[in-house]
mmCIF file of C-alpha atoms and ligand atoms in Angstrom:
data_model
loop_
_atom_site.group_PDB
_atom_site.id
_atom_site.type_symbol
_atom_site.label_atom_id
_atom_site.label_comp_id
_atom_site.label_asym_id
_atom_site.label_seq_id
_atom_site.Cartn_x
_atom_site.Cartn_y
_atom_site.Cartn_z
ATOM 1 C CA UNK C 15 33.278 145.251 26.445
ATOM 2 C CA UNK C 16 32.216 148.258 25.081
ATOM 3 C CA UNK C 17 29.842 147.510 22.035
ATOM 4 C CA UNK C 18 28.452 149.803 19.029
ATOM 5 C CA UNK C 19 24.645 149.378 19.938
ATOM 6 C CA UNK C 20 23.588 149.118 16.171
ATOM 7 C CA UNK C 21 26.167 145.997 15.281
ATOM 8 C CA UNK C 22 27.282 144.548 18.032
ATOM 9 C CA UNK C 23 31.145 145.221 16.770
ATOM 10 C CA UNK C 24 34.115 146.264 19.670
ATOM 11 C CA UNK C 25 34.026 150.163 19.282
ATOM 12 C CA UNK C 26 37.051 151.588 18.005
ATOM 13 C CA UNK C 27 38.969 150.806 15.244
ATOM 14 C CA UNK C 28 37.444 147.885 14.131
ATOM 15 C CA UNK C 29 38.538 145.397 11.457
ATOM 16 C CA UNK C 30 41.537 147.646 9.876
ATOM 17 C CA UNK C 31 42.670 148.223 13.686
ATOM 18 C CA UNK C 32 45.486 146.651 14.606
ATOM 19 C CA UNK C 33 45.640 143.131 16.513
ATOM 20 C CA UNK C 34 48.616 143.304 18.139
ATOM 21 C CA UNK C 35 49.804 146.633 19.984
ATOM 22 C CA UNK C 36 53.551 146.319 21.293
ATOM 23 C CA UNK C 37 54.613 149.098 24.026
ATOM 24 C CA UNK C 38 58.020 150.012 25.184
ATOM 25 C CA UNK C 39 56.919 151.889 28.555
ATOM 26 C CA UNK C 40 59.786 154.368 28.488
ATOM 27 C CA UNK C 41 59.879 157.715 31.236
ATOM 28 C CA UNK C 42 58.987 156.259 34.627
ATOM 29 C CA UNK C 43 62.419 157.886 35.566
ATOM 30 C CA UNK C 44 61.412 161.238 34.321
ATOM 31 C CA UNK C 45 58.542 161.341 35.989
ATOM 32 C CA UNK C 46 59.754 160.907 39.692
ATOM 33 C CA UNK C 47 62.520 163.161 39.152
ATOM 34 C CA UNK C 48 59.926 165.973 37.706
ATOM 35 C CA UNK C 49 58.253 165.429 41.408
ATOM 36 C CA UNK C 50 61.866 164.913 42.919
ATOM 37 C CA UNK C 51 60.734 161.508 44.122
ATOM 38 C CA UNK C 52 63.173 158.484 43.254
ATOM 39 C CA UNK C 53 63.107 156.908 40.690
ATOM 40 C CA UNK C 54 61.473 153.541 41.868
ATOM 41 C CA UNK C 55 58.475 155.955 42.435
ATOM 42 C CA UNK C 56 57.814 156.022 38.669
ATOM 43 C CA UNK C 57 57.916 152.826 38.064
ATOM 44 C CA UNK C 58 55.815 151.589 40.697
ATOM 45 C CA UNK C 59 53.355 154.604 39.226
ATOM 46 C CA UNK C 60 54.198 152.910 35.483
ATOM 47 C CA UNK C 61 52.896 149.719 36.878
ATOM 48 C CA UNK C 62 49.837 151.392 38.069
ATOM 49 C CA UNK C 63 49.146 151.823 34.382
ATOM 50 C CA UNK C 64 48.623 148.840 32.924
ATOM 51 C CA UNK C 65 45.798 147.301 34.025
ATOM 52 C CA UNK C 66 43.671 150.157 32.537
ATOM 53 C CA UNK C 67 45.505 149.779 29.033
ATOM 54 C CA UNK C 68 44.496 145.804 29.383
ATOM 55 C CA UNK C 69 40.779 146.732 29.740
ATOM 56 C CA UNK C 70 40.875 149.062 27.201
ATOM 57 C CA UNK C 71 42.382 146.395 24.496
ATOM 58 C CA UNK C 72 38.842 144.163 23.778
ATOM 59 C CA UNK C 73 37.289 147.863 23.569
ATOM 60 C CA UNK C 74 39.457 148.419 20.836
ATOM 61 C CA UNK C 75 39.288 145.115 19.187
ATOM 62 C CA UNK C 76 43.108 144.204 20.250
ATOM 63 C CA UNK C 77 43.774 140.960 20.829
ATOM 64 C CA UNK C 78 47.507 141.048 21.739
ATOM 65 C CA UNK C 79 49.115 143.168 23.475
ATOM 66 C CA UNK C 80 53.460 142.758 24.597
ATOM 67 C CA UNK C 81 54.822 145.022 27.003
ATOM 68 C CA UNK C 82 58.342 145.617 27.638
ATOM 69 C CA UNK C 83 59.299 145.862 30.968
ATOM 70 C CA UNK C 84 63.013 145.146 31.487
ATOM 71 C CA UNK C 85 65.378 144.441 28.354
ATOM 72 C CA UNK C 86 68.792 142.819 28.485
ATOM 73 C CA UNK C 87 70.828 146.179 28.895
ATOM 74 C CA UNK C 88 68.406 147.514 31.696
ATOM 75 C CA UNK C 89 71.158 145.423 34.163
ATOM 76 C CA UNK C 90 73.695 148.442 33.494
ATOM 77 C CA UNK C 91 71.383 150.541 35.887
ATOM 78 C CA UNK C 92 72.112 150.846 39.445
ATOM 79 C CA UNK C 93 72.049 147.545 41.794
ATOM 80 C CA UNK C 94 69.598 149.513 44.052
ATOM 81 C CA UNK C 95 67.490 150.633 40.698
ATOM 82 C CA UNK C 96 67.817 146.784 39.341
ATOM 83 C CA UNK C 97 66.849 145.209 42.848
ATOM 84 C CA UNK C 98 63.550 147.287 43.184
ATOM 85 C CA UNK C 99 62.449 146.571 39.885
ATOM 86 C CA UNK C 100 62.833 142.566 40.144
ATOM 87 C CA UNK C 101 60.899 143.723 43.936
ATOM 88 C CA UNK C 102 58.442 145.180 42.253
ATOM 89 C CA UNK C 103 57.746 142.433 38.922
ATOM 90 C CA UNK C 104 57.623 139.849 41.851
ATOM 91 C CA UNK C 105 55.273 142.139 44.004
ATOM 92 C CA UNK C 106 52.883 143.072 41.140
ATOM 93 C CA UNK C 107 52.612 139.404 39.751
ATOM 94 C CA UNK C 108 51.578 138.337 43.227
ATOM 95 C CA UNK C 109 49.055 140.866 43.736
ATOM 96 C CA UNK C 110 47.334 141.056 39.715
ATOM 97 C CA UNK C 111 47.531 137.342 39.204
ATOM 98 C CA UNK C 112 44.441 136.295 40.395
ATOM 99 C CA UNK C 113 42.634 139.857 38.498
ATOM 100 C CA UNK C 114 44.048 138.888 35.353
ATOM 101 C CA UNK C 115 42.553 135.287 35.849
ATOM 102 C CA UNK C 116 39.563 136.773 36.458
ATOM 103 C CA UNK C 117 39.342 139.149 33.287
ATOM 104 C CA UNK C 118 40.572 136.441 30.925
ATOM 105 C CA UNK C 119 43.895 137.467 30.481
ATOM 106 C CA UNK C 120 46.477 135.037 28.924
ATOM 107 C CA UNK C 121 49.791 136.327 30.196
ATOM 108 C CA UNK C 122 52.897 134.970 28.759
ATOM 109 C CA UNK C 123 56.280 136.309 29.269
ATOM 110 C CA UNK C 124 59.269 137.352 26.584
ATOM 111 C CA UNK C 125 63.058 137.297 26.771
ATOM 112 C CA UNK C 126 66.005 134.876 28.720
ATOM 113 C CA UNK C 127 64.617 133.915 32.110
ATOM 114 C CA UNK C 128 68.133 132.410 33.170
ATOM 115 C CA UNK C 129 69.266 135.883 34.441
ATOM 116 C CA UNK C 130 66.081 135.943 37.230
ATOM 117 C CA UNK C 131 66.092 135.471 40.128
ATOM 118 C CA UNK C 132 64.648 131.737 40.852
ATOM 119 C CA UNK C 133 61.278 132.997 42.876
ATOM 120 C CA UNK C 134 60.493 135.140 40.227
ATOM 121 C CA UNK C 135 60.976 132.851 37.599
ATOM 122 C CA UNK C 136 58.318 130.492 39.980
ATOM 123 C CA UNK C 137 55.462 133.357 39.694
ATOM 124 C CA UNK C 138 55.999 133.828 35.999
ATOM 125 C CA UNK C 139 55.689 130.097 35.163
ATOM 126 C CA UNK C 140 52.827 129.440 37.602
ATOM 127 C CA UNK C 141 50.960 133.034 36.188
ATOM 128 C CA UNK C 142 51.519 131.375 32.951
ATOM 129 C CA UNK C 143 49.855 127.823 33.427
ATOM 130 C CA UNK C 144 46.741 129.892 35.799
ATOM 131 C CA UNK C 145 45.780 131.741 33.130
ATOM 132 C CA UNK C 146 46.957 129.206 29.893
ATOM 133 C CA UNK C 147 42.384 128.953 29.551
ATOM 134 C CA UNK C 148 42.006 132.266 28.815
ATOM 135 C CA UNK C 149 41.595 134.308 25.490
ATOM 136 C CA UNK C 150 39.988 137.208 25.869
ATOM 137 C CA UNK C 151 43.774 139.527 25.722
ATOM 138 C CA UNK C 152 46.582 138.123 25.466
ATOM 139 C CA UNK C 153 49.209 139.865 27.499
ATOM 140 C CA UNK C 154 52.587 139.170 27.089
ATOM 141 C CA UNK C 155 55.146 141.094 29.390
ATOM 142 C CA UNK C 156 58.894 141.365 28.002
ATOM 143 C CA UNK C 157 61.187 140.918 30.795
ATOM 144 C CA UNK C 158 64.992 140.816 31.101
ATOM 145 C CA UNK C 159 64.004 141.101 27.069
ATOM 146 C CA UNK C 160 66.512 141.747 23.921
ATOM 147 C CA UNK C 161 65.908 141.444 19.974
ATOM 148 C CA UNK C 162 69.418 140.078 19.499
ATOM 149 C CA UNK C 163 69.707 138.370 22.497
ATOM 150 C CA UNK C 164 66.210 136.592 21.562
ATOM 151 C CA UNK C 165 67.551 135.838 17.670
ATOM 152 C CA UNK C 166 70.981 134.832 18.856
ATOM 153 C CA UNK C 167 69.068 132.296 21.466
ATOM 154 C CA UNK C 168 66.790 131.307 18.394
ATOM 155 C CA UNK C 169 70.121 130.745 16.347
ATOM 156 C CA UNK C 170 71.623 128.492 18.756
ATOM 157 C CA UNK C 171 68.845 126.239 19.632
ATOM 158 C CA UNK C 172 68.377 126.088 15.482
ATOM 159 C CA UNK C 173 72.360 125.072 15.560
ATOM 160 C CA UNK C 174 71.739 122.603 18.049
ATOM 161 C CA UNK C 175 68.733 120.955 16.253
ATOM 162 C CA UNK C 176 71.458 120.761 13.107
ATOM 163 C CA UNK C 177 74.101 119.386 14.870
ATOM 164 C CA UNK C 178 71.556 116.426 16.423
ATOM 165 C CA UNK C 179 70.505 115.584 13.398
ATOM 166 C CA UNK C 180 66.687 116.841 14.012
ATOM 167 C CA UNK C 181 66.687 119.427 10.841
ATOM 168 C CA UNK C 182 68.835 119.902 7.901
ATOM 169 C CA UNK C 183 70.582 123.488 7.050
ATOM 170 C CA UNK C 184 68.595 123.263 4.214
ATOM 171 C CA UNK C 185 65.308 123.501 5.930
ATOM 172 C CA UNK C 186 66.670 127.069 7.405
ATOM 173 C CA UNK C 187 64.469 130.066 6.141
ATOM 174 C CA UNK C 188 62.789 132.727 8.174
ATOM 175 C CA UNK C 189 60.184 130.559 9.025
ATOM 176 C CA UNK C 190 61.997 128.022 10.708
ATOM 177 C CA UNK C 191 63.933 130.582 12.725
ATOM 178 C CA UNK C 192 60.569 132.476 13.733
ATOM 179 C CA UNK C 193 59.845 129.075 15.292
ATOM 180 C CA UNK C 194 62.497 129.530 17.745
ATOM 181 C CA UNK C 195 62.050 132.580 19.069
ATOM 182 C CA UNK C 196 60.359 133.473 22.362
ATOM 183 C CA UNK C 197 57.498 135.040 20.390
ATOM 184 C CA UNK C 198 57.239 131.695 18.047
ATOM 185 C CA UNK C 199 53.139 132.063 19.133
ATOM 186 C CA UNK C 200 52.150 135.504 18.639
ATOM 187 C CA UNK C 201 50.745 137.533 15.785
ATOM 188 C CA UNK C 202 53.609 140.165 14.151
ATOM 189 C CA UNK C 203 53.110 143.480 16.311
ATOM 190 C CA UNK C 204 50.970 145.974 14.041
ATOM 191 C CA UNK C 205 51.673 148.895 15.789
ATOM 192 C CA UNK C 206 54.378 149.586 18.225
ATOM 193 C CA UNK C 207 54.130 152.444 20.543
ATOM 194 C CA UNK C 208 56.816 154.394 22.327
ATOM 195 C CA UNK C 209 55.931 156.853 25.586
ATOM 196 C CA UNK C 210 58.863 159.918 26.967
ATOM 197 C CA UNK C 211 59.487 161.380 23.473
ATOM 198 C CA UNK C 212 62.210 158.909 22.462
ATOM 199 C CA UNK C 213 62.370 157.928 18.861
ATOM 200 C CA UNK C 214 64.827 154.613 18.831
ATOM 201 C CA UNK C 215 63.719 151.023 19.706
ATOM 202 C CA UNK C 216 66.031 149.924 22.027
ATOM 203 C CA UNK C 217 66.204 146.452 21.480
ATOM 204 C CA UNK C 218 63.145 145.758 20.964
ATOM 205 C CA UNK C 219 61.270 143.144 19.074
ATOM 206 C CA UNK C 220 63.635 143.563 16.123
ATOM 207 C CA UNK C 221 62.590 140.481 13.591
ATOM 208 C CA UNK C 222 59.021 140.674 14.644
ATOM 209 C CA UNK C 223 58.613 144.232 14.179
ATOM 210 C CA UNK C 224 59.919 144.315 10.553
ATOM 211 C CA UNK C 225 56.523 145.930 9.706
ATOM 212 C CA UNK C 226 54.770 147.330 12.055
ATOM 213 C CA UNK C 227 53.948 151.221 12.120
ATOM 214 C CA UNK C 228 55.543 152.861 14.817
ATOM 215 C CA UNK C 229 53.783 155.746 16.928
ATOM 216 C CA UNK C 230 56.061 157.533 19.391
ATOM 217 C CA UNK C 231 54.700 159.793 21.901
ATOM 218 C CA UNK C 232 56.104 162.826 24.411
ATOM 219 C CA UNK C 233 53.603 161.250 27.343
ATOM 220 C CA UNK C 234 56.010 159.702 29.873
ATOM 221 C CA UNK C 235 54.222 155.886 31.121
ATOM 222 C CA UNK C 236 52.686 156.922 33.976
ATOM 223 C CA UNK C 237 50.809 159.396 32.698
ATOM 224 C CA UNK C 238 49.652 157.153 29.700
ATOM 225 C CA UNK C 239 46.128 156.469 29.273
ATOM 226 C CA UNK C 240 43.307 154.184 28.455
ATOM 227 C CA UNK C 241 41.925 156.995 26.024
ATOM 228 C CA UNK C 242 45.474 158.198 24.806
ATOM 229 C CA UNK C 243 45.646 154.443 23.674
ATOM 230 C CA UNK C 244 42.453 154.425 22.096
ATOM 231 C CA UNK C 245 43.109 157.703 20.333
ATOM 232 C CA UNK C 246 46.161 155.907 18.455
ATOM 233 C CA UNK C 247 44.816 152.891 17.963
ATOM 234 C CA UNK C 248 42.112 154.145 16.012
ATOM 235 C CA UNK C 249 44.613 156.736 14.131
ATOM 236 C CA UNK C 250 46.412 153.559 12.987
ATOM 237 C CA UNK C 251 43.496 152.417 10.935
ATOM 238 C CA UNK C 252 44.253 155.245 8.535
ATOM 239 C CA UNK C 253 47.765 154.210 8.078
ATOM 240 C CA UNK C 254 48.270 152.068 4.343
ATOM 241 C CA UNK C 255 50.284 149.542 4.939
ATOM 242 C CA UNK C 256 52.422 148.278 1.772
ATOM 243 C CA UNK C 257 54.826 145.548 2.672
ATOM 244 C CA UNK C 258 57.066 146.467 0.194
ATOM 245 C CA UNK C 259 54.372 146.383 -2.847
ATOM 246 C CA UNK C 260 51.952 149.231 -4.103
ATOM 247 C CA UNK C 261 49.014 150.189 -3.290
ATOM 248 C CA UNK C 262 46.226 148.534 -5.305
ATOM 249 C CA UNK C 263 44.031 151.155 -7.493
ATOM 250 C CA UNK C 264 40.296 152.292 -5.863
HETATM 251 C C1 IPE Z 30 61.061 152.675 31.636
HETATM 252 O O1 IPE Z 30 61.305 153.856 32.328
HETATM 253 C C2 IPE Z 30 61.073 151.469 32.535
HETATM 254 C C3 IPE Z 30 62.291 150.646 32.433
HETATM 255 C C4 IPE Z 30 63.224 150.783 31.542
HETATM 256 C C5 IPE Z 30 62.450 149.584 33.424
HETATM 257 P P1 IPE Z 30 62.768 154.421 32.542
HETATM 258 O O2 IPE Z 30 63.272 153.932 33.863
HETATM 259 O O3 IPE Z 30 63.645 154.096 31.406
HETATM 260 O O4 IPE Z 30 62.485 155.970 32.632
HETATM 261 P P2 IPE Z 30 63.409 157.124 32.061
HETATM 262 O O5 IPE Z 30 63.616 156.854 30.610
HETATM 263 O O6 IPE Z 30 64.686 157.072 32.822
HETATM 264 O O7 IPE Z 30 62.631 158.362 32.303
HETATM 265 C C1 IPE Z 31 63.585 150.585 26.966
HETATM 266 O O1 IPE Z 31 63.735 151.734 27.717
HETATM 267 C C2 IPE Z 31 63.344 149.418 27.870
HETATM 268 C C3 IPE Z 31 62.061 149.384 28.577
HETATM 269 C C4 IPE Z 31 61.095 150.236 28.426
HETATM 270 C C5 IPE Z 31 61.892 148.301 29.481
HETATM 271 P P1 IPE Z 31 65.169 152.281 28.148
HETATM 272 O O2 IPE Z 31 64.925 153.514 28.939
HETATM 273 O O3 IPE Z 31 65.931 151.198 28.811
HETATM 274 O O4 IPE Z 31 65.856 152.595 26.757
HETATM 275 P P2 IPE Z 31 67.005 153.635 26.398
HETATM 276 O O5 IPE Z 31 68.123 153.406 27.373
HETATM 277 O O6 IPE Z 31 66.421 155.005 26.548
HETATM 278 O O7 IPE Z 31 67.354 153.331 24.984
HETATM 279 MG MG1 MG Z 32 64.072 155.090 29.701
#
């Protein structure tokens, strides 16, 4: 970890930095096409990227970090785009797990597993319990993701804990339902960042992101770096958050 030599603190943004960074790595696409490569290029060039944005979280005092990397609409893509991708999560899970062991990464994965494919469903789980010890980030990886499809499961498993018996509809308040969503053991995101110039969400983290800052940027993913990241991080700490109230006077 990079330290401040006089106190010892993560350099960066420090205590008014954000904890929990969420990143919808948007414009692999783009960027093969710009080269004329296909588009399974740029994503296997995206996935190049996100080791270095891992390191550079305890730098930066982050402690979480969620990454999407395939949402519940990405299916309408082509079988051949679809098929490579599930390739390549298998592939890179395979060949970072025992890395992320190593650096103390606590990966977790986000979103309905039923849709994947049952030997990649085996690596997540097992990439899961390997590196369950660990604290130093905690990476969680968004895959075959949706915000409604991710409240609607929450809303169901809530109905079916009604209709045993187990909880009242009385006892229903955002609270409870936060406990039944994928995310029931992370931190709020902070900040949310957006790479390839779009400015919409896409699905993404939709209760938990209520109010986090948003920072969208033209860089497409693979060209997304460690000090790009650090450079909004540490803008963030100048952002005043309000939560609906006002600002208290100097
Ligand atoms: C993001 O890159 C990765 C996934 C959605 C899987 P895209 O594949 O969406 O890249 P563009 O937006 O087409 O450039
Ligand atoms: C969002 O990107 C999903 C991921 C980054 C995994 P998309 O490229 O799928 O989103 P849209 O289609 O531009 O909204
Ligand atoms: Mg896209």
């Amino acid at each position: 970890m990079a330290l401040d030599s006089k106190t010892d603190a993560p350099r960066g943004a420090g205590p008014a930095g954000p904890r929990h960074v969420a990143i919808i790595m948007d414009g692999n696409g783009r960027w093969a096409q710009m080269r004329g490569r296909p588009r399974l290029l740029g994503h296997h060039a995206g996935a190049k990227r996100v080791r270095e944005i891992v390191e550079a979280c305890p730098d930066y005092g982050v402690k979480y970090l969620t990454i999407f990397a395939f949402s519940t609409e990405n299916w309408k893509r082509t079988q051949s785009e679809v098929a490579g991708l599930m390739s390549l999560f298998r592939r890179y899970i395979q060949r970072e797990a025992q890395d992320l062991y190593r650096r103390g990464v606590r990966v977790r994965f986000i979103g309905d597993r039923i849709r994947l494919d049952h030997k990649l469903v085996t690596l997540m789980d097992d990439l899961e319990l390997l590196t369950s010890g660990n604290d130093r980030v905690h990476l969680t990886i968004a895959l075959n993701y949706g915000g409604r499809d991710e409240v609607t499961r929450a809303a169901k498993r809530l109905a079916y804990e009604i209709e045993m018996g187990r909880l009242s509809h009385k006892d229903v308040d955002a609270e409870t339902l936060a406990r039944f969503l994928d995310t029931h053991v992370l931190p709020d995101p902070d900040l949310v960042i957006r790479t390839s110039g779009e400015a919409r969400i896409s699905n993404f983290l939709l209760w938990q992101s209520a109010y986090a800052e948003y920072e969208f940027i033209d860089t497409l993913w693979p060209d997304f770096s460690a000090s790009e990241f650090g450079r909004i991080v540490q803008n963030y700490a100048a952002r005043d958050r309000r939560y609906g109230g006002v600002k208290a006077p100097a």
